[in-house]
Amino acid sequence: MAGTGRQMNAPSQVVGRENQFRVRPNFLAGCATVVAILILPKVVAGSRILEQAVLLLAGVAILAGWFLLLKDRGPRTAWRALITRITSVYLVASLPVFLFGLSPWKWFVRHPLHSWFSLYAKPWVHWGYAFVLGSVICSFLARGRARIALVTSSVLLMVLWEATGTWVF
């Protein structure tokens, strides 16, 4: 009888071990985000074509994120949905600033409305790193596929921020 009890406990112990070694997808996404932020800026830095390609990919990811956010009709937590919307609006608003910074021609400096461009870009110049890092963190609050798109876009913008260094407008 004692041997039978041990045999019945053995499968339950194996099942318990499988749960101990299970890795959550959010943890893997977080690790991938950290690795991308650490490695990609060094790869992209100095190459105008790669910087512009990363900006294009970030724009496509933001567009996909908005499409998926608007398509999602599942249950939402009010505060989480609000933070996700604010983050997605910030990501869209940051695209022109990155476009200005990556532009090989500084046409907006000679433009008569240069003060408006400078006023628009000023928050990114002064508090940009906090905004970009905040967008990465807040993008994880989105749900489903929209989370993947928004995290991808915010990580790509952070890679651009790191690759281009200090911005002067």
mmCIF file of C-alpha atoms in Angstrom:
data_model
loop_
_atom_site.group_PDB
_atom_site.id
_atom_site.type_symbol
_atom_site.label_atom_id
_atom_site.label_comp_id
_atom_site.label_asym_id
_atom_site.label_seq_id
_atom_site.Cartn_x
_atom_site.Cartn_y
_atom_site.Cartn_z
ATOM 1 C CA MET A 1 0.000 0.000 0.000
ATOM 2 C CA ALA A 2 2.811 2.381 0.824
ATOM 3 C CA GLY A 3 4.351 1.865 -2.619
ATOM 4 C CA THR A 4 1.042 2.672 -4.297
ATOM 5 C CA GLY A 5 0.821 5.989 -2.480
ATOM 6 C CA ARG A 6 4.266 6.976 -3.670
ATOM 7 C CA GLN A 7 3.384 6.163 -7.254
ATOM 8 C CA MET A 8 0.311 8.358 -7.060
ATOM 9 C CA ASN A 9 2.344 11.250 -5.656
ATOM 10 C CA ALA A 10 5.036 10.962 -8.332
ATOM 11 C CA PRO A 11 2.895 12.281 -11.240
ATOM 12 C CA SER A 12 1.607 15.142 -9.118
ATOM 13 C CA GLN A 13 5.192 16.092 -8.255
ATOM 14 C CA VAL A 14 6.110 16.137 -11.939
ATOM 15 C CA VAL A 15 3.173 18.411 -12.680
ATOM 16 C CA GLY A 16 4.283 20.689 -9.839
ATOM 17 C CA ARG A 17 7.781 20.874 -11.312
ATOM 18 C CA GLU A 18 6.421 21.872 -14.732
ATOM 19 C CA ASN A 19 4.638 24.851 -13.177
ATOM 20 C CA GLN A 20 7.832 25.955 -11.449
ATOM 21 C CA PHE A 21 9.704 26.225 -14.731
ATOM 22 C CA ARG A 22 6.950 27.916 -16.731
ATOM 23 C CA VAL A 23 7.966 31.344 -18.054
ATOM 24 C CA ARG A 24 5.309 33.990 -18.532
ATOM 25 C CA PRO A 25 5.140 35.704 -21.940
ATOM 26 C CA ASN A 26 5.143 39.156 -20.302
ATOM 27 C CA PHE A 27 8.448 38.360 -18.632
ATOM 28 C CA LEU A 28 9.913 37.286 -21.972
ATOM 29 C CA ALA A 29 8.620 40.479 -23.598
ATOM 30 C CA GLY A 30 10.231 42.526 -20.831
ATOM 31 C CA CYS A 31 13.550 40.743 -21.309
ATOM 32 C CA ALA A 32 13.391 41.253 -25.080
ATOM 33 C CA THR A 33 12.666 44.943 -24.507
ATOM 34 C CA VAL A 34 15.692 45.370 -22.249
ATOM 35 C CA VAL A 35 17.968 43.523 -24.678
ATOM 36 C CA ALA A 36 16.709 45.612 -27.609
ATOM 37 C CA ILE A 37 17.248 48.852 -25.706
ATOM 38 C CA LEU A 38 20.785 47.816 -24.779
ATOM 39 C CA ILE A 39 21.960 46.429 -28.137
ATOM 40 C CA LEU A 40 20.076 48.152 -30.970
ATOM 41 C CA PRO A 41 21.202 51.767 -30.342
ATOM 42 C CA LYS A 42 24.812 50.784 -30.986
ATOM 43 C CA VAL A 43 23.821 49.058 -34.228
ATOM 44 C CA VAL A 44 21.665 51.950 -35.463
ATOM 45 C CA ALA A 45 23.904 54.850 -34.358
ATOM 46 C CA GLY A 46 25.612 56.717 -37.152
ATOM 47 C CA SER A 47 23.663 55.138 -39.998
ATOM 48 C CA ARG A 48 21.117 57.583 -41.371
ATOM 49 C CA ILE A 49 19.373 54.832 -43.357
ATOM 50 C CA LEU A 50 18.988 52.551 -40.326
ATOM 51 C CA GLU A 51 17.737 55.440 -38.187
ATOM 52 C CA GLN A 52 15.123 56.342 -40.780
ATOM 53 C CA ALA A 53 14.162 52.672 -41.181
ATOM 54 C CA VAL A 54 13.666 52.376 -37.417
ATOM 55 C CA LEU A 55 11.513 55.528 -37.471
ATOM 56 C CA LEU A 56 9.440 54.098 -40.327
ATOM 57 C CA LEU A 57 8.983 50.804 -38.468
ATOM 58 C CA ALA A 58 7.993 52.695 -35.321
ATOM 59 C CA GLY A 59 5.396 54.639 -37.313
ATOM 60 C CA VAL A 60 3.967 51.441 -38.789
ATOM 61 C CA ALA A 61 3.855 49.849 -35.322
ATOM 62 C CA ILE A 62 2.042 52.909 -33.920
ATOM 63 C CA LEU A 63 -0.476 52.748 -36.761
ATOM 64 C CA ALA A 64 -1.021 49.043 -36.116
ATOM 65 C CA GLY A 65 -1.338 49.722 -32.389
ATOM 66 C CA TRP A 66 -4.053 52.319 -32.990
ATOM 67 C CA PHE A 67 -5.887 49.970 -35.336
ATOM 68 C CA LEU A 68 -5.775 47.185 -32.753
ATOM 69 C CA LEU A 69 -6.787 49.536 -29.924
ATOM 70 C CA LEU A 70 -9.831 50.711 -31.841
ATOM 71 C CA LYS A 71 -10.705 47.157 -32.890
ATOM 72 C CA ASP A 72 -10.500 45.761 -29.331
ATOM 73 C CA ARG A 73 -13.960 45.537 -27.793
ATOM 74 C CA GLY A 74 -13.054 43.362 -24.799
ATOM 75 C CA PRO A 75 -13.558 44.319 -21.164
ATOM 76 C CA ARG A 76 -11.282 47.107 -20.021
ATOM 77 C CA THR A 77 -10.203 48.608 -16.768
ATOM 78 C CA ALA A 78 -10.875 52.353 -16.956
ATOM 79 C CA TRP A 79 -7.496 53.539 -15.645
ATOM 80 C CA ARG A 80 -5.595 51.040 -17.773
ATOM 81 C CA ALA A 81 -7.455 52.039 -20.942
ATOM 82 C CA LEU A 82 -6.880 55.729 -20.175
ATOM 83 C CA ILE A 83 -3.123 55.262 -19.707
ATOM 84 C CA THR A 84 -2.978 53.203 -22.903
ATOM 85 C CA ARG A 85 -4.767 55.937 -24.876
ATOM 86 C CA ILE A 86 -2.498 58.658 -23.450
ATOM 87 C CA THR A 87 0.558 56.572 -24.317
ATOM 88 C CA SER A 88 -0.635 55.975 -27.864
ATOM 89 C CA VAL A 89 -1.362 59.693 -28.334
ATOM 90 C CA TYR A 90 2.129 60.507 -27.020
ATOM 91 C CA LEU A 91 3.682 58.029 -29.468
ATOM 92 C CA VAL A 92 1.878 59.674 -32.398
ATOM 93 C CA ALA A 93 2.834 63.159 -31.173
ATOM 94 C CA SER A 94 6.483 62.175 -30.841
ATOM 95 C CA LEU A 95 6.861 61.063 -34.466
ATOM 96 C CA PRO A 96 7.269 64.623 -35.870
ATOM 97 C CA VAL A 97 9.917 65.410 -33.263
ATOM 98 C CA PHE A 98 11.930 62.358 -34.254
ATOM 99 C CA LEU A 99 11.395 63.235 -37.913
ATOM 100 C CA PHE A 100 12.725 66.769 -37.254
ATOM 101 C CA GLY A 101 15.736 65.342 -35.423
ATOM 102 C CA LEU A 102 16.558 62.827 -38.155
ATOM 103 C CA SER A 103 16.016 65.190 -41.050
ATOM 104 C CA PRO A 104 19.272 65.723 -42.960
ATOM 105 C CA TRP A 105 18.017 69.129 -44.016
ATOM 106 C CA LYS A 106 17.238 71.488 -41.189
ATOM 107 C CA TRP A 107 14.517 73.208 -43.207
ATOM 108 C CA PHE A 108 12.441 73.849 -40.113
ATOM 109 C CA VAL A 109 15.242 75.999 -38.616
ATOM 110 C CA ARG A 110 14.981 78.425 -41.548
ATOM 111 C CA HIS A 111 11.204 78.269 -41.652
ATOM 112 C CA PRO A 112 9.342 81.423 -40.526
ATOM 113 C CA LEU A 113 7.428 79.326 -37.992
ATOM 114 C CA HIS A 114 10.617 77.948 -36.437
ATOM 115 C CA SER A 115 9.545 79.179 -33.001
ATOM 116 C CA TRP A 116 6.444 76.972 -33.236
ATOM 117 C CA PHE A 117 8.558 73.940 -34.165
ATOM 118 C CA SER A 118 10.881 74.690 -31.265
ATOM 119 C CA LEU A 119 7.969 75.137 -28.887
ATOM 120 C CA TYR A 120 6.523 71.808 -30.035
ATOM 121 C CA ALA A 121 9.848 69.982 -29.621
ATOM 122 C CA LYS A 122 10.850 71.616 -26.323
ATOM 123 C CA PRO A 123 9.286 68.972 -24.024
ATOM 124 C CA TRP A 124 11.159 66.201 -25.849
ATOM 125 C CA VAL A 125 14.423 68.124 -25.616
ATOM 126 C CA HIS A 126 14.139 68.808 -21.891
ATOM 127 C CA TRP A 127 12.269 65.749 -20.595
ATOM 128 C CA GLY A 128 12.515 63.431 -23.576
ATOM 129 C CA TYR A 129 14.241 60.556 -21.859
ATOM 130 C CA ALA A 130 11.577 60.417 -19.145
ATOM 131 C CA PHE A 131 8.812 60.559 -21.760
ATOM 132 C CA VAL A 132 10.340 57.853 -23.920
ATOM 133 C CA LEU A 133 11.032 55.578 -20.947
ATOM 134 C CA GLY A 134 7.518 56.240 -19.643
ATOM 135 C CA SER A 135 6.055 55.271 -23.001
ATOM 136 C CA VAL A 136 7.882 51.942 -22.886
ATOM 137 C CA ILE A 137 6.589 51.218 -19.389
ATOM 138 C CA CYS A 138 3.026 52.398 -20.066
ATOM 139 C CA SER A 139 2.834 50.448 -23.340
ATOM 140 C CA PHE A 140 2.840 47.257 -21.298
ATOM 141 C CA LEU A 141 -0.582 48.272 -19.922
ATOM 142 C CA ALA A 142 -2.252 47.759 -23.303
ATOM 143 C CA ARG A 143 -4.053 44.498 -23.957
ATOM 144 C CA GLY A 144 -3.498 41.716 -26.458
ATOM 145 C CA ARG A 145 -1.974 42.472 -29.825
ATOM 146 C CA ALA A 146 -2.191 46.206 -29.218
ATOM 147 C CA ARG A 147 0.351 45.705 -26.422
ATOM 148 C CA ILE A 148 2.773 44.067 -28.845
ATOM 149 C CA ALA A 149 2.427 46.929 -31.345
ATOM 150 C CA LEU A 150 2.720 49.707 -28.765
ATOM 151 C CA VAL A 151 5.657 48.116 -26.945
ATOM 152 C CA THR A 152 7.402 47.599 -30.276
ATOM 153 C CA SER A 153 6.875 51.216 -31.314
ATOM 154 C CA SER A 154 7.959 52.648 -27.962
ATOM 155 C CA VAL A 155 11.060 50.444 -27.874
ATOM 156 C CA LEU A 156 11.971 51.516 -31.409
ATOM 157 C CA LEU A 157 11.583 55.181 -30.440
ATOM 158 C CA MET A 158 13.742 54.608 -27.373
ATOM 159 C CA VAL A 159 16.363 52.954 -29.578
ATOM 160 C CA LEU A 160 16.291 56.052 -31.799
ATOM 161 C CA TRP A 161 16.580 58.297 -28.757
ATOM 162 C CA GLU A 162 19.637 56.404 -27.545
ATOM 163 C CA ALA A 163 21.201 56.113 -31.014
ATOM 164 C CA THR A 164 20.973 59.790 -31.870
ATOM 165 C CA GLY A 165 22.337 61.075 -28.562
ATOM 166 C CA THR A 166 21.668 64.617 -27.430
ATOM 167 C CA TRP A 167 19.264 66.524 -29.602
ATOM 168 C CA VAL A 168 19.582 70.225 -30.249
ATOM 169 C CA PHE A 169 16.773 72.110 -31.957
#
